[in-house]
Amino acid sequence: MRTKIAIIGAGPAGLFLAHLLYQNGVDCVILENRTRAYVEGRVRAGILEQITVDLMESLGLAARMRREGLVHAGINLAVDGKIFRIDMADLTGSTVMVYGQQEVMHDLFGAALARGITIIFEAARVQPHEVDSSQPHVNWREGGVERRLDCDYIVGCDGFHGISRASIPANSLNIYERVYPFGWLGILADVPPANHELIYANHAHGFALASMRSSTRSRYYIQCALDERLEDWPDERFWDELCLRLGPHTAPHVARGPSFEKSVAPLRSFVAEPMRHGRLFLAGDAAHIVPPTGAKGMNLAVSDVILLARAFTQFYTKNSTAGLDAYSASALARVWKAERFSWWFTGITHRFPEMDSFTRKMQLAELNYIRSSRAAQTTLAENYVGLPLN
Ligand code: APR
Ligand code: PHB
């Protein structure tokens, strides 16, 4: 088999890239080691920045999002039970869209099928080869048969645990990492959300987040220990702790109901530089991870692949490698700003195990400063809605 661009991984990074390449007439093939149902079923975040909404529009994939997505013009911060609002629309002129990543994936897979974009599911032992040469290829096993895809370039969109970054020699990558000493215990429940907008809460017991998937489905998180056992968190205990942390303004509006998903997610900041090795490029979680506090994960995958698709299009239409050569530096410029924002937002909203009384006072002072300063609110808001691409 031969194609121009071999894409490893059919998460948001791989699928958005494939749609962009298709739109620009550049052939590609996606190799995904799981099934469509598995990839589509993974519960992830659900806040789309304007660049992601615009991309769905320009790819002709926005009809359902326009109908079912919720446009949010603000977010709320609760500090020890007292709540205030950041009016993102007023401060920045932009909004965000609440539309679950699972919904995005459903729309992307559906359209990929309709457009004839080739996705090979359940590709086992995918391995990029000869990325230092001008004839790279990817091998994999399909139904016990060894297969090979020759290509011009390979893009690793295979997430944090994928093979692409792992196949780059360690001495060719710089790794920057912070693992946080806590996790998020999250639930999904078919109950109306407590508030029409998100609430990020800093409470002496730890962080809490009130989010949603729709007007009838709520998504809530509370900060927990990394080794928290789900059996220790029956729904009632979760609801009690959530209400305490969200505070007396919100607690009466929390509709309780049975959760149908409950899991603990670790929090990590991670960047691998550069995002290219020879003819292998990295995009999305394969190159970087942010803690979920800023809701940036999928949006960063989107900005990476927009840059990459432009660069490939330039290569095939103008025979110029300028965009490809600039890709890593351009993508990383935006990635590092989102890393900073996600790290900072995590830092002011979570309870850290080693936190002394002075550090706690600094957290509260910073949150009070945000509450009282339009300048500080603007800084938060412009990062939350997403910084410009270039
Ligand atoms: N071979 C083929 N496919 C692989 C391999 C492999 N060795 N390893 C992983 N994959 C697939 C996974 O099954 C998954 O479908 O690559 C895909 C990676 O998808 P994500 O982990 O979602 O990564 P990305 O597309 O970069 O998404 C970025 O979306 O899912 C969220 O948390 C993620 O917010 C982040 C954003
Ligand atoms: C979510 O709805 O899952 C969500 C929302 C905002 C975040 C993180 C997760 O910052």
Coordinates of C-alpha atoms and ligand atoms in Angstrom, one line a residue:
M1 CA 0.0 0.0 0.0
R2 CA 1.2 3.5 -0.7
T3 CA -0.1 7.0 0.5
K4 CA 1.3 10.4 1.0
I5 CA 0.7 10.8 4.7
A6 CA 0.5 7.8 7.1
I7 CA -1.3 8.8 10.3
I8 CA -1.0 6.7 13.4
G9 CA -4.0 7.0 15.8
A10 CA -7.6 7.9 15.1
G11 CA -8.2 10.2 18.1
P12 CA -9.1 13.9 17.6
A13 CA -5.6 14.7 16.3
G14 CA -5.5 11.9 13.7
L15 CA -9.1 12.4 12.5
F16 CA -9.0 16.2 12.3
L17 CA -5.8 15.9 10.4
A18 CA -7.2 13.4 8.0
H19 CA -10.2 15.6 7.3
L20 CA -8.0 18.6 6.7
L21 CA -5.8 16.7 4.3
Y22 CA -8.8 15.3 2.5
Q23 CA -10.2 18.8 2.1
N24 CA -6.8 19.9 0.6
G25 CA -6.6 16.9 -1.7
V26 CA -3.7 15.2 0.1
D27 CA -4.0 11.4 0.4
C28 CA -3.6 9.8 3.8
V29 CA -4.3 6.6 5.6
I30 CA -5.0 6.2 9.3
L31 CA -3.9 3.2 11.3
E32 CA -5.7 2.8 14.6
N33 CA -5.0 -0.1 17.0
R34 CA -8.5 -0.1 18.6
T35 CA -12.1 -0.4 17.3
R36 CA -14.2 2.6 16.4
A37 CA -16.6 1.8 19.2
Y38 CA -13.7 1.9 21.7
V39 CA -12.3 5.2 20.5
E40 CA -15.7 6.8 20.3
G41 CA -16.7 5.5 23.7
R42 CA -13.9 7.0 25.8
V43 CA -15.2 9.7 28.1
R44 CA -13.1 12.8 27.8
A45 CA -13.6 16.6 28.3
G46 CA -16.1 18.6 26.3
I47 CA -15.1 22.3 25.9
L48 CA -14.3 23.5 22.4
E49 CA -12.4 26.7 21.8
Q50 CA -13.5 28.9 19.0
I51 CA -10.7 27.6 16.7
T52 CA -12.1 24.1 17.2
V53 CA -15.7 25.2 16.5
D54 CA -14.4 27.1 13.4
L55 CA -12.6 24.0 12.2
M56 CA -15.8 21.9 12.6
E57 CA -17.5 24.5 10.5
S58 CA -14.9 24.8 7.8
L59 CA -14.8 21.0 7.5
G60 CA -18.6 20.9 7.0
L61 CA -19.0 18.9 10.2
A62 CA -20.8 21.4 12.4
A63 CA -24.5 20.8 11.8
R64 CA -25.2 18.6 14.9
M65 CA -22.8 20.7 17.1
R66 CA -24.8 23.9 16.1
R67 CA -28.0 22.1 17.1
E68 CA -26.9 20.3 20.3
G69 CA -23.9 22.2 21.5
L70 CA -24.2 24.9 24.2
V71 CA -22.5 28.2 23.7
H72 CA -21.0 29.5 27.0
A73 CA -20.1 33.1 27.4
G74 CA -18.7 32.8 30.9
I75 CA -17.3 30.6 33.6
N76 CA -17.6 30.9 37.4
L77 CA -15.0 30.6 40.1
A78 CA -16.1 29.5 43.6
V79 CA -13.7 30.3 46.5
D80 CA -14.5 28.7 49.8
G81 CA -18.1 28.8 48.8
K82 CA -18.3 32.3 47.4
I83 CA -18.9 32.5 43.7
F84 CA -18.1 35.0 41.0
R85 CA -18.3 35.1 37.2
I86 CA -15.8 35.7 34.5
D87 CA -17.6 37.2 31.5
M88 CA -15.5 35.8 28.7
A89 CA -17.7 37.3 25.9
D90 CA -17.4 40.8 27.4
L91 CA -13.7 40.5 28.2
T92 CA -12.5 38.9 25.0
G93 CA -15.4 38.9 22.4
S94 CA -15.2 35.1 22.3
T95 CA -17.1 32.2 23.8
V96 CA -16.6 28.4 24.1
M97 CA -18.8 25.5 23.0
V98 CA -19.9 22.7 25.3
Y99 CA -19.9 19.6 23.1
G100 CA -18.5 16.4 24.3
Q101 CA -15.4 14.9 22.7
Q102 CA -17.4 11.7 22.2
E103 CA -19.8 13.7 20.1
V104 CA -17.0 15.3 18.1
M105 CA -15.5 11.8 17.5
H106 CA -18.9 10.5 16.4
D107 CA -19.2 13.3 13.8
L108 CA -15.6 12.9 12.6
F109 CA -15.9 9.1 12.2
G110 CA -19.3 9.4 10.4
A111 CA -18.0 11.9 7.9
A112 CA -14.7 10.1 7.4
L113 CA -16.7 7.0 6.4
A114 CA -18.9 9.0 4.1
R115 CA -15.9 10.8 2.5
G116 CA -14.0 7.6 1.9
I117 CA -11.1 8.5 4.2
T118 CA -9.3 5.2 4.8
I119 CA -9.1 4.1 8.5
I120 CA -7.7 0.7 9.3
F121 CA -9.0 -0.3 12.7
E122 CA -7.5 -2.9 15.0
A123 CA -4.1 -2.5 13.4
A124 CA -1.8 -4.4 15.7
R125 CA 1.9 -3.8 16.4
V126 CA 2.0 -0.6 14.4
Q127 CA 5.6 0.5 13.9
P128 CA 7.1 3.5 12.0
H129 CA 10.3 2.6 10.0
E130 CA 13.1 4.5 8.3
V131 CA 11.9 7.9 9.3
D132 CA 15.5 9.3 8.8
S133 CA 15.3 8.3 5.1
S134 CA 13.3 9.7 2.3
Q135 CA 11.3 6.5 2.1
P136 CA 9.6 6.0 5.4
H137 CA 7.0 3.3 5.9
V138 CA 4.7 1.9 8.6
N139 CA 4.3 -1.8 9.3
W140 CA 1.5 -3.4 11.2
R141 CA -0.3 -6.7 11.6
E142 CA -3.9 -7.3 10.4
G143 CA -5.6 -10.6 11.1
G144 CA -2.2 -12.2 11.6
V145 CA -0.8 -10.9 8.3
E146 CA 2.1 -8.5 8.2
R147 CA 1.3 -5.3 6.2
R148 CA 3.3 -2.3 5.0
L149 CA 2.3 1.2 4.1
D150 CA 4.9 3.3 2.1
C151 CA 4.5 7.1 2.5
D152 CA 6.2 10.4 2.2
Y153 CA 5.6 11.4 5.9
I154 CA 4.3 9.8 9.1
V155 CA 2.3 11.6 11.7
G156 CA 2.2 10.2 15.2
C157 CA -1.3 11.1 16.5
D158 CA -1.3 8.1 18.8
G159 CA -1.7 9.8 22.2
F160 CA 0.5 9.8 25.3
H161 CA 1.1 6.0 25.4
G162 CA 1.5 5.6 21.6
I163 CA 4.4 4.1 19.6
S164 CA 5.4 7.2 17.7
R165 CA 7.1 9.2 20.4
A166 CA 8.5 6.0 21.8
S167 CA 10.2 5.1 18.5
I168 CA 12.2 8.3 18.5
P169 CA 15.7 7.8 20.0
A170 CA 15.7 9.2 23.6
N171 CA 18.7 11.5 22.9
S172 CA 16.8 13.3 20.1
L173 CA 14.0 14.4 22.5
N174 CA 13.8 16.8 25.4
I175 CA 11.2 15.8 27.9
Y176 CA 9.6 18.3 30.3
E177 CA 7.2 16.8 32.9
R178 CA 5.2 17.5 36.1
V179 CA 3.1 14.8 37.7
Y180 CA 0.6 16.3 40.1
P181 CA 0.1 14.7 43.5
F182 CA -3.7 14.2 43.1
G183 CA -6.3 13.1 40.6
W184 CA -9.8 13.9 39.5
L185 CA -12.7 11.7 40.5
G186 CA -15.3 12.3 37.8
I187 CA -18.9 11.2 37.3
L188 CA -21.5 11.4 34.6
A189 CA -25.2 11.5 35.5
D190 CA -28.4 12.1 33.6
V191 CA -29.5 15.0 35.8
P192 CA -29.8 18.7 34.8
P193 CA -26.6 20.7 35.6
A194 CA -26.6 22.7 38.8
N195 CA -25.7 25.9 36.9
H196 CA -26.1 27.0 33.3
E197 CA -22.3 27.6 33.2
L198 CA -19.2 25.8 34.5
I199 CA -18.1 26.3 38.1
Y200 CA -14.4 25.8 39.1
A201 CA -14.3 25.6 42.9
N202 CA -11.3 26.0 45.2
H203 CA -12.3 24.7 48.7
A204 CA -10.2 23.9 51.7
H205 CA -11.1 20.2 51.0
G206 CA -9.8 20.5 47.4
F207 CA -10.9 21.4 43.9
A208 CA -14.4 20.7 42.4
L209 CA -15.8 21.3 38.9
A210 CA -19.4 21.4 37.8
S211 CA -19.6 20.8 34.1
M212 CA -22.1 19.3 31.7
R213 CA -22.7 17.6 28.4
S214 CA -26.2 18.9 27.8
S215 CA -29.1 20.4 29.6
T216 CA -30.0 16.9 30.9
R217 CA -26.5 15.4 31.5
S218 CA -24.1 16.6 34.1
R219 CA -20.4 16.0 34.5
Y220 CA -18.9 16.6 37.9
Y221 CA -15.4 16.2 39.3
I222 CA -13.7 16.4 42.7
Q223 CA -10.0 16.4 43.4
C224 CA -9.0 13.1 45.0
A225 CA -6.0 11.1 46.0
L226 CA -4.2 9.3 43.2
D227 CA -4.8 5.9 44.8
E228 CA -8.5 6.7 45.6
R229 CA -10.7 3.6 45.4
L230 CA -13.9 3.9 43.5
E231 CA -15.6 1.5 46.0
D232 CA -15.0 4.1 48.7
W233 CA -17.1 6.6 46.7
P234 CA -20.7 5.5 46.5
D235 CA -22.8 8.2 44.7
E236 CA -24.2 9.7 47.9
R237 CA -20.7 10.3 49.3
F238 CA -19.7 11.9 46.0
W239 CA -22.7 14.2 45.9
D240 CA -22.2 15.3 49.6
E241 CA -18.6 16.2 49.0
L242 CA -19.3 17.9 45.7
C243 CA -22.0 20.1 47.3
L244 CA -19.7 21.0 50.2
R245 CA -17.0 22.1 47.8
L246 CA -19.2 24.0 45.4
G247 CA -20.6 25.9 48.3
P248 CA -24.0 27.1 49.7
H249 CA -24.9 29.1 46.6
T250 CA -24.8 26.1 44.3
A251 CA -25.4 23.1 46.5
P252 CA -29.2 23.5 46.6
H253 CA -29.3 23.3 42.8
V254 CA -27.3 20.1 42.5
A255 CA -29.8 17.5 41.2
R256 CA -28.7 14.0 42.5
G257 CA -29.1 10.9 40.5
P258 CA -27.4 7.6 39.8
S259 CA -24.0 8.0 38.1
F260 CA -23.4 5.9 35.0
E261 CA -19.7 6.6 34.7
K262 CA -17.2 7.0 37.5
S263 CA -13.4 7.1 37.2
V264 CA -10.2 8.6 38.5
A265 CA -7.9 10.5 36.1
P266 CA -4.3 11.5 37.0
L267 CA -3.1 15.1 36.2
R268 CA 0.1 15.6 34.3
S269 CA 1.9 18.3 32.4
F270 CA 4.2 17.0 29.7
V271 CA 6.0 18.3 26.6
A272 CA 8.4 16.4 24.2
E273 CA 10.5 18.7 22.0
P274 CA 10.9 18.9 19.1
M275 CA 7.7 17.6 17.6
R276 CA 9.5 16.1 14.6
H277 CA 12.1 13.5 14.0
G278 CA 13.1 13.2 10.3
R279 CA 9.9 12.3 8.4
L280 CA 8.0 11.6 11.6
F281 CA 5.9 14.4 13.1
L282 CA 4.1 14.3 16.4
A283 CA 0.7 16.0 17.1
G284 CA -1.7 16.1 20.1
D285 CA -1.2 14.0 23.2
A286 CA 1.7 12.1 21.5
A287 CA 3.8 15.3 22.1
H288 CA 2.1 17.0 25.0
I289 CA -0.3 16.6 27.9
V290 CA -2.0 19.3 30.0
P291 CA -3.9 18.8 33.3
P292 CA -7.6 19.1 32.4
T293 CA -8.2 22.2 34.5
G294 CA -8.0 24.5 31.4
A295 CA -9.9 22.1 29.1
K296 CA -7.1 22.5 26.6
G297 CA -6.3 18.9 25.6
M298 CA -8.3 18.5 22.5
N299 CA -8.0 22.1 21.4
L300 CA -4.2 21.8 21.4
A301 CA -4.5 18.7 19.2
V302 CA -6.5 20.8 16.9
S303 CA -4.0 23.7 16.7
D304 CA -1.2 21.2 16.0
V305 CA -3.0 19.6 13.1
I306 CA -4.2 22.9 11.5
L307 CA -0.5 23.9 11.3
L308 CA 0.6 20.5 10.1
A309 CA -2.1 20.3 7.4
R310 CA -1.2 23.8 6.1
A311 CA 2.5 22.7 6.0
F312 CA 1.7 19.5 4.0
T313 CA -0.6 21.4 1.6
Q314 CA 2.2 23.9 1.0
F315 CA 4.6 21.0 0.4
Y316 CA 2.4 19.3 -2.2
T317 CA 1.2 22.5 -3.9
K318 CA 4.2 24.7 -3.8
N319 CA 7.0 22.1 -3.3
S320 CA 8.1 24.0 -0.2
T321 CA 9.2 22.4 3.1
A322 CA 9.2 25.8 4.9
G323 CA 6.0 25.0 6.8
L324 CA 7.1 21.5 7.7
D325 CA 10.5 22.9 8.9
A326 CA 8.7 25.5 11.0
Y327 CA 6.0 23.1 12.4
S328 CA 7.7 22.1 15.6
A329 CA 8.6 25.6 16.7
S330 CA 5.2 27.1 15.6
A331 CA 3.2 24.4 17.4
L332 CA 5.3 24.5 20.5
A333 CA 4.9 28.3 20.9
R334 CA 1.2 27.8 21.4
V335 CA 1.6 24.5 23.3
W336 CA 3.8 26.1 25.9
K337 CA 1.4 28.9 26.5
A338 CA -1.4 26.4 27.1
E339 CA 0.9 24.4 29.3
R340 CA 1.5 27.5 31.4
F341 CA -2.2 28.4 31.6
S342 CA -3.2 24.8 32.6
W343 CA -0.5 24.6 35.2
W344 CA -1.3 28.0 36.6
F345 CA -5.1 27.3 36.7
T346 CA -4.4 24.0 38.4
G347 CA -2.1 25.7 40.9
I348 CA -4.6 28.3 42.1
T349 CA -7.6 25.9 42.3
H350 CA -6.2 22.7 43.9
R351 CA -5.2 21.7 47.4
F352 CA -1.6 20.6 47.4
P353 CA -0.5 18.1 50.0
E354 CA 2.6 20.1 51.1
M355 CA 0.6 23.4 51.1
D356 CA 1.4 25.5 54.2
S357 CA -0.9 28.2 55.5
F358 CA 1.1 30.9 53.7
T359 CA 0.7 29.2 50.3
R360 CA -3.0 28.8 51.0
K361 CA -3.2 32.5 51.7
M362 CA -1.4 33.3 48.4
Q363 CA -3.9 31.1 46.5
L364 CA -6.8 33.0 48.1
A365 CA -5.1 36.4 47.5
E366 CA -4.7 35.5 43.8
L367 CA -8.3 34.4 43.5
N368 CA -9.5 37.6 45.3
Y369 CA -7.3 39.6 42.9
I370 CA -8.9 38.0 39.9
R371 CA -12.4 38.7 41.4
S372 CA -11.6 42.4 41.7
S373 CA -9.5 43.1 38.6
R374 CA -10.7 43.3 35.1
A375 CA -7.1 43.0 33.9
A376 CA -6.6 39.7 35.7
Q377 CA -10.0 38.4 34.5
T378 CA -9.1 39.3 30.9
T379 CA -5.8 37.3 31.3
L380 CA -7.8 34.3 32.5
A381 CA -10.5 34.7 29.9
E382 CA -8.3 35.1 26.9
N383 CA -6.4 31.9 27.8
Y384 CA -9.6 30.0 28.5
V385 CA -11.3 30.8 25.2
G386 CA -8.0 30.0 23.5
L387 CA -5.0 32.1 22.3
P388 CA -4.6 32.8 18.6
L389 CA -3.1 30.2 16.3
N390 CA -0.1 32.3 15.2
Ligands
APR1 N1 -1.0 2.2 17.1 C1 -2.1 2.7 16.6 N2 -2.9 3.5 17.2 C2 -2.6 3.8 18.5 C3 -1.4 3.3 19.1 C4 -0.6 2.4 18.3 N3 0.5 1.9 18.8 N4 -1.3 3.8 20.4 C5 -2.4 4.5 20.5 N5 -3.2 4.6 19.4 C6 -4.5 5.3 19.2 C7 -5.4 5.2 20.4 O1 -6.2 4.1 20.4 C8 -6.2 6.5 20.2 O2 -7.4 6.2 19.5 O3 -4.2 6.6 19.0 C9 -5.3 7.4 19.4 C10 -4.8 8.6 20.3 O4 -5.9 9.4 20.6 P1 -5.9 10.3 21.9 O5 -5.3 9.7 23.0 O6 -7.3 10.8 22.1 O7 -4.9 11.5 21.5 P2 -5.1 12.8 20.6 O8 -5.8 12.4 19.3 O9 -3.8 13.5 20.5 O10 -6.2 13.6 21.4 C11 -5.9 14.8 22.1 O11 -8.1 14.4 23.0 O12 -8.6 12.3 23.8 C12 -8.2 13.5 24.1 O13 -7.0 13.4 26.2 C13 -6.9 13.6 24.8 O14 -7.4 15.8 25.2 C14 -6.6 15.0 24.5 C15 -7.0 15.2 23.0
PHB2 C1 -15.6 18.3 31.2 O1 -16.8 18.7 31.0 O2 -15.3 17.1 31.2 C2 -14.6 19.3 31.6 C3 -14.9 20.6 31.5 C4 -13.9 21.6 31.8 C5 -12.7 21.2 32.2 C6 -12.3 19.8 32.3 C7 -13.3 18.9 32.0 O3 -11.7 22.1 32.5

